[in-house]
CSV table of C-alpha atoms in Angstrom, one decimal:
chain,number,residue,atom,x,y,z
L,266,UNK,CA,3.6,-1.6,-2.0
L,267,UNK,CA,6.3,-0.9,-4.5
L,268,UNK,CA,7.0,-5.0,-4.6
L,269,UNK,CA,7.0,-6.1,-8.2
L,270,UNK,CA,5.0,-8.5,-9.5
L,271,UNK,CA,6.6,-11.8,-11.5
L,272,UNK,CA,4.7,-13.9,-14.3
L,273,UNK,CA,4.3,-16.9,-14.3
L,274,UNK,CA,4.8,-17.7,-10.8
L,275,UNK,CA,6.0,-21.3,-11.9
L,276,UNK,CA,7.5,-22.7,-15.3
L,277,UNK,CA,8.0,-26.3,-16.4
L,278,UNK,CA,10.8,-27.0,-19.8
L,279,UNK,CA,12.5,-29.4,-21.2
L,280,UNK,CA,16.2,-29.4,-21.4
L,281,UNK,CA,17.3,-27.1,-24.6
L,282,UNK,CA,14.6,-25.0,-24.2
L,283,UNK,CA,14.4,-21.4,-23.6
L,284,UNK,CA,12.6,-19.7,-20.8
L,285,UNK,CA,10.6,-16.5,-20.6
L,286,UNK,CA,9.6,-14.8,-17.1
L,287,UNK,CA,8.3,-11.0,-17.0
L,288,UNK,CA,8.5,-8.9,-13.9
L,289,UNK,CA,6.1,-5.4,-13.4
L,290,UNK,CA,7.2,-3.0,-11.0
L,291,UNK,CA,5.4,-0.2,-9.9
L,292,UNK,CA,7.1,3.6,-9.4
L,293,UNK,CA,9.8,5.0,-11.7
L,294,UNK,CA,13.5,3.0,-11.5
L,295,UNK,CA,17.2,3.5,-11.9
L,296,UNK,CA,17.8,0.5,-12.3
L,297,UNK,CA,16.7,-3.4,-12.5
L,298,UNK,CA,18.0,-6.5,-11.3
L,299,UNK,CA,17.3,-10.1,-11.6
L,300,UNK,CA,18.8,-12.9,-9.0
L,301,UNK,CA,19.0,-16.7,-8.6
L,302,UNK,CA,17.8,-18.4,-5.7
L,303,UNK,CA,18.4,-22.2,-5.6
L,304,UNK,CA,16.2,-24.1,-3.0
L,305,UNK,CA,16.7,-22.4,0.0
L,306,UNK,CA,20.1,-21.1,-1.1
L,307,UNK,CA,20.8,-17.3,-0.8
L,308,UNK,CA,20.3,-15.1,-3.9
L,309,UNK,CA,22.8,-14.8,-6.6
L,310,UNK,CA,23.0,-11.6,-8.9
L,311,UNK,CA,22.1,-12.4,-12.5
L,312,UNK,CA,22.2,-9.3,-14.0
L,313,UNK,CA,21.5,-5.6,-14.0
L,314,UNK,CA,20.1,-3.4,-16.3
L,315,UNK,CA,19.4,0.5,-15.8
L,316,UNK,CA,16.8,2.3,-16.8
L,317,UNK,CA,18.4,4.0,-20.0
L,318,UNK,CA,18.8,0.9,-21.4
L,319,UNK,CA,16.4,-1.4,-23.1
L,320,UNK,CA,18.1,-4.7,-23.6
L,321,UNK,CA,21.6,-6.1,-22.0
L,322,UNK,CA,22.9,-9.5,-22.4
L,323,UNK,CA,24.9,-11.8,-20.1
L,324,UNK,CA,26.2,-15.3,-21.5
L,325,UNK,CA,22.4,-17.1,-22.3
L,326,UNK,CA,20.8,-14.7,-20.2
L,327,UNK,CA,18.9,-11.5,-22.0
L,328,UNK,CA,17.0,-8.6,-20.5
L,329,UNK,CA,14.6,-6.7,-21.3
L,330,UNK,CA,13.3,-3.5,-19.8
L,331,UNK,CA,10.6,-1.5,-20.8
L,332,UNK,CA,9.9,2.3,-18.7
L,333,UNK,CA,6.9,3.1,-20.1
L,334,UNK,CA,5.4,-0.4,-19.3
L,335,UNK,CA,7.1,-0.6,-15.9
L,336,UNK,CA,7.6,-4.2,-17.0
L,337,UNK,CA,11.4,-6.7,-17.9
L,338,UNK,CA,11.6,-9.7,-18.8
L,339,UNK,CA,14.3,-12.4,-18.3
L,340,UNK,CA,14.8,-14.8,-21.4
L,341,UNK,CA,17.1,-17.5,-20.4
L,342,UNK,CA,18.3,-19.6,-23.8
L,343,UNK,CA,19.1,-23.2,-24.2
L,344,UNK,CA,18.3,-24.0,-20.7
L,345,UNK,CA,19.8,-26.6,-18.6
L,346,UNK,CA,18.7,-28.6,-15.8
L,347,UNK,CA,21.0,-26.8,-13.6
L,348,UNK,CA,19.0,-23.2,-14.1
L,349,UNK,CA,16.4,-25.5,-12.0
L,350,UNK,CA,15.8,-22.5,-9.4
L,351,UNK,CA,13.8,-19.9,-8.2
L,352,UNK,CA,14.2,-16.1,-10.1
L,353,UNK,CA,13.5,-12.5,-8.9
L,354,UNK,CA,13.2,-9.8,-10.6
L,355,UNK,CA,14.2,-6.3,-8.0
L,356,UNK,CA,14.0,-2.6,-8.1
L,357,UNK,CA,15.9,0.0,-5.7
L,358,UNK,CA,13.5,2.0,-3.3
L,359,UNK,CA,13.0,5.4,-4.4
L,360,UNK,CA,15.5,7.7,-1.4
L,361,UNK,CA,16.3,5.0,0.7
L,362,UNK,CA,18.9,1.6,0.2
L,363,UNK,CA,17.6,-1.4,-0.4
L,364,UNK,CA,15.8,-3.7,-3.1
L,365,UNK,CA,12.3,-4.4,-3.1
L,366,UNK,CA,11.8,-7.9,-5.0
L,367,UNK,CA,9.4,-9.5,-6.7
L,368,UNK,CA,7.1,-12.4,-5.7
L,369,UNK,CA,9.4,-14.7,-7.9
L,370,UNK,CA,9.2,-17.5,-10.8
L,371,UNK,CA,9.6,-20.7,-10.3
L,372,UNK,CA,11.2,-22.5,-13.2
L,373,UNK,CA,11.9,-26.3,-13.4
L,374,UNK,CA,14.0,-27.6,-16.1
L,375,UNK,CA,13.6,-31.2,-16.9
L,376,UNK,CA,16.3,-32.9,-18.0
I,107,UNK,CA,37.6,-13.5,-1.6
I,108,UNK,CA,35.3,-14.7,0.9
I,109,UNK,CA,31.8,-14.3,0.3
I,110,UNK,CA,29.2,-13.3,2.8
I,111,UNK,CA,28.8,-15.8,5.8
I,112,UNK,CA,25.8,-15.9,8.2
I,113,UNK,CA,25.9,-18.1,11.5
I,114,UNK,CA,24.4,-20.0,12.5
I,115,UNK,CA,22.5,-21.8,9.5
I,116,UNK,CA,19.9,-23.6,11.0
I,117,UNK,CA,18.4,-23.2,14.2
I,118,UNK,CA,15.2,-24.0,16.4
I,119,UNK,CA,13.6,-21.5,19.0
I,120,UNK,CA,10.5,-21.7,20.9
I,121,UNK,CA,7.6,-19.1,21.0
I,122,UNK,CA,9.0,-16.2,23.4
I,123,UNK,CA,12.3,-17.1,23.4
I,124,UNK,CA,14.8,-14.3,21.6
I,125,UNK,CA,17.5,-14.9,18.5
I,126,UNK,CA,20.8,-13.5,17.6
I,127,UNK,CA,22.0,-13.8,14.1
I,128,UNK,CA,25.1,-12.9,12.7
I,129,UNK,CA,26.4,-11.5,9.2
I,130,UNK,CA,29.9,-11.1,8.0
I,131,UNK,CA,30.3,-9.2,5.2
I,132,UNK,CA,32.7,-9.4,1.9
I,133,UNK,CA,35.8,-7.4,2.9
I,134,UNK,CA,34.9,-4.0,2.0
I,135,UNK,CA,32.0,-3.8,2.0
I,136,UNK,CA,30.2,-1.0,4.4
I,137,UNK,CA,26.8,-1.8,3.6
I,138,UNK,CA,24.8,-4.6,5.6
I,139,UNK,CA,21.5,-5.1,4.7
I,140,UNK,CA,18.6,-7.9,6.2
I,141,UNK,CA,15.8,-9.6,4.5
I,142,UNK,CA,13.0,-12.3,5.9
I,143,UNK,CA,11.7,-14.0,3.3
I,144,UNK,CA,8.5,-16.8,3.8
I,145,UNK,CA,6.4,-18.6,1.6
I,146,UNK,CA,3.6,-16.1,2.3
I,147,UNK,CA,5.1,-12.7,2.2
I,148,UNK,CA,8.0,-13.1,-0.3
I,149,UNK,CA,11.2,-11.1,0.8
I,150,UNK,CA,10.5,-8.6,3.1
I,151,UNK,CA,13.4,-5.6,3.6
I,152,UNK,CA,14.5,-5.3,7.9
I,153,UNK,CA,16.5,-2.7,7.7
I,154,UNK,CA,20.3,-1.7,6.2
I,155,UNK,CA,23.5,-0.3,8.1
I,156,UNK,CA,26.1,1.7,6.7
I,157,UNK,CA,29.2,2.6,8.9
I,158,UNK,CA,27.4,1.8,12.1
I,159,UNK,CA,24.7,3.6,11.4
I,160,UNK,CA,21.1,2.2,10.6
I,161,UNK,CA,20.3,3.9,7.2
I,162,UNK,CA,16.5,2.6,6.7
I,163,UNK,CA,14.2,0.3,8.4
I,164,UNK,CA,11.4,-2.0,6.7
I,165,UNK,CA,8.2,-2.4,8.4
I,166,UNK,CA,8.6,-5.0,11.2
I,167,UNK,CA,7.8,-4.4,14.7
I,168,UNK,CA,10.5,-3.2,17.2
I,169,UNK,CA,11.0,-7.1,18.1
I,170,UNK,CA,12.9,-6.9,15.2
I,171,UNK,CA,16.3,-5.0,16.1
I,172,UNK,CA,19.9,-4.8,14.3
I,173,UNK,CA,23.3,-3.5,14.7
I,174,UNK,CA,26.6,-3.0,13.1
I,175,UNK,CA,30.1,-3.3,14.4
I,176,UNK,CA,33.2,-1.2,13.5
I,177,UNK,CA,34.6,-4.4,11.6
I,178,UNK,CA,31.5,-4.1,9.2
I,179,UNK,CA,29.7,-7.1,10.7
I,180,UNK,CA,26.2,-7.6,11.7
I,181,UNK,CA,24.0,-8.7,13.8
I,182,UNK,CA,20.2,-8.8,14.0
I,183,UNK,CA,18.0,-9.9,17.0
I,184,UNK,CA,14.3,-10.6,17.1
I,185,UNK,CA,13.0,-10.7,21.1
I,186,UNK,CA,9.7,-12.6,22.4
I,187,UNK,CA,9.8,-14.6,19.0
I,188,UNK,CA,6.3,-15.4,17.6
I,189,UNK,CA,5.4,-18.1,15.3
I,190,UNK,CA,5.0,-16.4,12.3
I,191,UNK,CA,8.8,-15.5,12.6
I,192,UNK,CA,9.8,-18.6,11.4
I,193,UNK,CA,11.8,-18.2,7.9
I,194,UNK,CA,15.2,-17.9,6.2
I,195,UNK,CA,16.4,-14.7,7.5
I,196,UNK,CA,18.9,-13.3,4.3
I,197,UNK,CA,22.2,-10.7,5.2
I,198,UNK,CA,23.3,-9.0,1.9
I,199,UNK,CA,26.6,-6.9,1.6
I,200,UNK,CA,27.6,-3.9,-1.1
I,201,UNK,CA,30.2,-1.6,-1.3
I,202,UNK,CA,27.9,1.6,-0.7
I,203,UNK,CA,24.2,2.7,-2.6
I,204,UNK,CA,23.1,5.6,-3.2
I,205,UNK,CA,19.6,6.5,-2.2
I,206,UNK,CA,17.2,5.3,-4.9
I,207,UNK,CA,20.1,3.6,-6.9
I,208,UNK,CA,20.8,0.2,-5.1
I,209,UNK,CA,23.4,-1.8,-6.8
I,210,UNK,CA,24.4,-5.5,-6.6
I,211,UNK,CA,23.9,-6.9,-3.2
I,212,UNK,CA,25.9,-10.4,-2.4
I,213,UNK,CA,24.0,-12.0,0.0
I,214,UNK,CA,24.7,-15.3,2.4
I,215,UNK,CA,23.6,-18.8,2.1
I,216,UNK,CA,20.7,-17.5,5.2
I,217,UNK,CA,19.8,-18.4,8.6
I,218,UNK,CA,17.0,-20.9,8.4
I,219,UNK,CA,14.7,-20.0,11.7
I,220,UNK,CA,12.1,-22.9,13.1
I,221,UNK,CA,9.8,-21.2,15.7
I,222,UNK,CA,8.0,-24.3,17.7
């Protein structure tokens, strides 16, 4: 399965805090993509980073992305109870058209 | 501009009963594709239309059907539903992807299905 993997699966901070979640994929990329899903909301798109990049930043968001790892990492600065949500990390399929997604990190941010 | 809008929202079926759901894409957009997602599988990919034309297919068993209208809007149908069919069912909209190079996709707020 190409499906990415996401680490941890859930994450507790305070308020003010910043948060940390890695993703690992598995084949070779053109791009990465992390997304928001609010309880059993539909996904939002955070952020996009392509594979000749190595860092790109977006407001409090920065990402990371390592090729030779096959591994990103979402750092989300200052955080604030409203970032309370679920976050994928997701990787085109190689030929075809559509995203395969990680298994997700839950974060909670208490206020 | 309108986002993407997927009807109905909620809805209850019973085991062998069939579904219809609908997408509506953002206005321009030519590419329609459908997730599942579950607590046990994680978002799974059904299959994406471009133009009318079904493009790529996850791995889900031919109960699990799809189509696309001139107009750009979607449906997808599962027959003889089963209970392990039960999830948020996701419709996500681009402007076009090249193979291997999927961009942004804007997806819906979800169909939430109940299979009793």
């Amino acid at each position: 399965s190409q499906q990415g993997e996401e680490d941890p699966q859930a994450l507790s901070i305070q308020e003010g805090e910043n948060a940390t979640m890695n993703c690992s994929y598995k084949t070779s990329i053109n791009n990465l993509q992390w997304y928001r899903q609010n309880s059993g909301r539909g996904l939002v798109h955070l952020i996009l980073i392509r594979s000749n990049e190595r860092e790109k930043h977006s407001g409090r968001l920065r990402v990371t992305l390592d090729t030779s790892k096959k591994s990103s990492s979402l750092l989300i600065t200052a955080s604030r109870a409203a970032d309370t949500a679920s976050y994928f990390c997701a990787t085109p399929s190689s030929g075809a058209n559509n995203l395969f997604f990680g298994t997700g990190t839950r974060l909670t941010v208490i206020p | 501009k309108a986002g993407v809008t997927q009807t109905p929202r909620y809805l209850i079926k019973t085991r062998g009963q069939q579904v219809t759901l609908s997408c509506s894409p953002i206005s321009g957009h030519r590419s329609v594709s459908w997730y599942q997602q579950t607590p046990g599988q994680g978002l799974q990919f059904l299959f994406e239309y471009f133009s009318e034309t079904q493009r790529n297919k996850g791995n889900f068993p031919g109960r699990f059907s799809g189509r696309q209208f001139s107009n750009s809007r979607s449906e997808m149908n599962v027959s003889t539903l089963e209970l392990g069919d039960s999830a948020l069912y996701l419709c996500a909209s681009s402007m076009s992807n090249p193979p291997g190079n999927t961009g942004e996709l804007f997806f819906g707020e979800g169909s939430r299905l109940t299979v009793l």
